[in-house]
mmCIF file of C-alpha atoms and ligand atoms in Angstrom:
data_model
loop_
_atom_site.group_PDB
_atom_site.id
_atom_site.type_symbol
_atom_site.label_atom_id
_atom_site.label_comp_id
_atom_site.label_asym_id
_atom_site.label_seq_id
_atom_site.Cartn_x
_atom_site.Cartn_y
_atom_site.Cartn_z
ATOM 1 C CA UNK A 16 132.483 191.689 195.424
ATOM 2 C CA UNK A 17 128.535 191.846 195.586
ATOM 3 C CA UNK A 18 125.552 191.361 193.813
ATOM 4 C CA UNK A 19 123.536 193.584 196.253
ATOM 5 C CA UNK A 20 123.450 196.507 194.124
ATOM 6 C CA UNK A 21 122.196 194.387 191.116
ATOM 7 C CA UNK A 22 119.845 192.660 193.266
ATOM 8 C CA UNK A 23 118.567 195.942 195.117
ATOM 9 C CA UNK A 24 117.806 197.140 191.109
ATOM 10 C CA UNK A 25 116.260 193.860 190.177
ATOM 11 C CA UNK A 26 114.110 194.589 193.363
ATOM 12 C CA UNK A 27 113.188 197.381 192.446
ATOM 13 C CA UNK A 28 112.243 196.859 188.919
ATOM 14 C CA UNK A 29 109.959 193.901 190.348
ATOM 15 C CA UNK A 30 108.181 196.383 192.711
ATOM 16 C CA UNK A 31 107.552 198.701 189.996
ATOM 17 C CA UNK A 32 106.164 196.148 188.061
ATOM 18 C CA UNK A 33 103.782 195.488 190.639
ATOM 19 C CA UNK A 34 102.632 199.045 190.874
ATOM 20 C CA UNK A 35 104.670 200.348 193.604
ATOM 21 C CA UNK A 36 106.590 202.756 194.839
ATOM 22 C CA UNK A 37 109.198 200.674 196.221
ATOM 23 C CA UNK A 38 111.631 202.874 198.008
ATOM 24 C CA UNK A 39 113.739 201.217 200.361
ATOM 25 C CA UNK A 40 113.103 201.249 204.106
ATOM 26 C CA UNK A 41 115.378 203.191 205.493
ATOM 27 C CA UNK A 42 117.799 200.603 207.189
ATOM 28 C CA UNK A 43 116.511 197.947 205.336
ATOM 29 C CA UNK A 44 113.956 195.167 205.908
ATOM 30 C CA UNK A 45 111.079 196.572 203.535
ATOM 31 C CA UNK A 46 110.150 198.660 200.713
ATOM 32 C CA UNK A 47 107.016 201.393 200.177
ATOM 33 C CA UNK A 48 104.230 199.581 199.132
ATOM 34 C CA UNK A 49 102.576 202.696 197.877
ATOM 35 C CA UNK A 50 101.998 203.705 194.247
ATOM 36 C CA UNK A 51 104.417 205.560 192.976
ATOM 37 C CA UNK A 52 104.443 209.397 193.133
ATOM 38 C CA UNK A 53 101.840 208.923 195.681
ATOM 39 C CA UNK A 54 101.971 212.038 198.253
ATOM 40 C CA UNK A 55 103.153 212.085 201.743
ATOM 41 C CA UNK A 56 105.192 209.882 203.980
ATOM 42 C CA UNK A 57 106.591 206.339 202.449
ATOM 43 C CA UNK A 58 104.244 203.167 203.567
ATOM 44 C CA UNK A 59 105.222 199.619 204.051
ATOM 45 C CA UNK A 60 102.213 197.949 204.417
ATOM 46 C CA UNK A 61 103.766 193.852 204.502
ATOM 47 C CA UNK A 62 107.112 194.711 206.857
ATOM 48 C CA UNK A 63 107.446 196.138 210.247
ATOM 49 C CA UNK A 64 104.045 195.810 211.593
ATOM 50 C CA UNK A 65 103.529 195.083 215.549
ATOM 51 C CA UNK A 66 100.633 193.194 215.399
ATOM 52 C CA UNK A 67 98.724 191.265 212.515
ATOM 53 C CA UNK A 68 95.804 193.869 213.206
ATOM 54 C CA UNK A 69 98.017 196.489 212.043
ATOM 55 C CA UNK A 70 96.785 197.945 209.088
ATOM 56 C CA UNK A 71 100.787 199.097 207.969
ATOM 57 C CA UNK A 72 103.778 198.620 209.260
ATOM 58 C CA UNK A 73 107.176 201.171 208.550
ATOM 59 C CA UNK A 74 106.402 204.457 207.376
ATOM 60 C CA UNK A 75 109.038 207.174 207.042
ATOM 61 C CA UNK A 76 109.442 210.639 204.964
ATOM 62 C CA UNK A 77 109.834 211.205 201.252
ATOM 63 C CA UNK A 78 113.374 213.256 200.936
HETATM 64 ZN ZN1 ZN B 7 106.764 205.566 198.664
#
């Protein structure tokens, strides 16, 4: 049994919420901090940078 379903819904309810996007990184560890609909590739802009001067971090293609 797990709640990570629920809790991956809850997430992304809360991300909505906030005005994004919020599709999952693709092997986890972030979410698209776009808006949503926006065009073009997926954006984390919190997770997966290199360096703090990074202006985003993960990015990877809408399906
Ligand atoms: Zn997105």
């Amino acid at each position: 049994m797990s709640g990570k379903k629920h809790d991956e819904q809850a997430s992304l309810a809360a991300g909505r919420a906030a005005g994004y996007c919020w599709a999952p990184v693709p092997g986890g560890g972030g979410h698209c901090t776009r808006r949503p609909g926006h065009d073009d590739e997926h954006v984390d802009y919190y997770n997966g940078r290199l360096s703090p001067t990074d202006t985003a971090g993960y990015r990877w293609p809408q399906r």
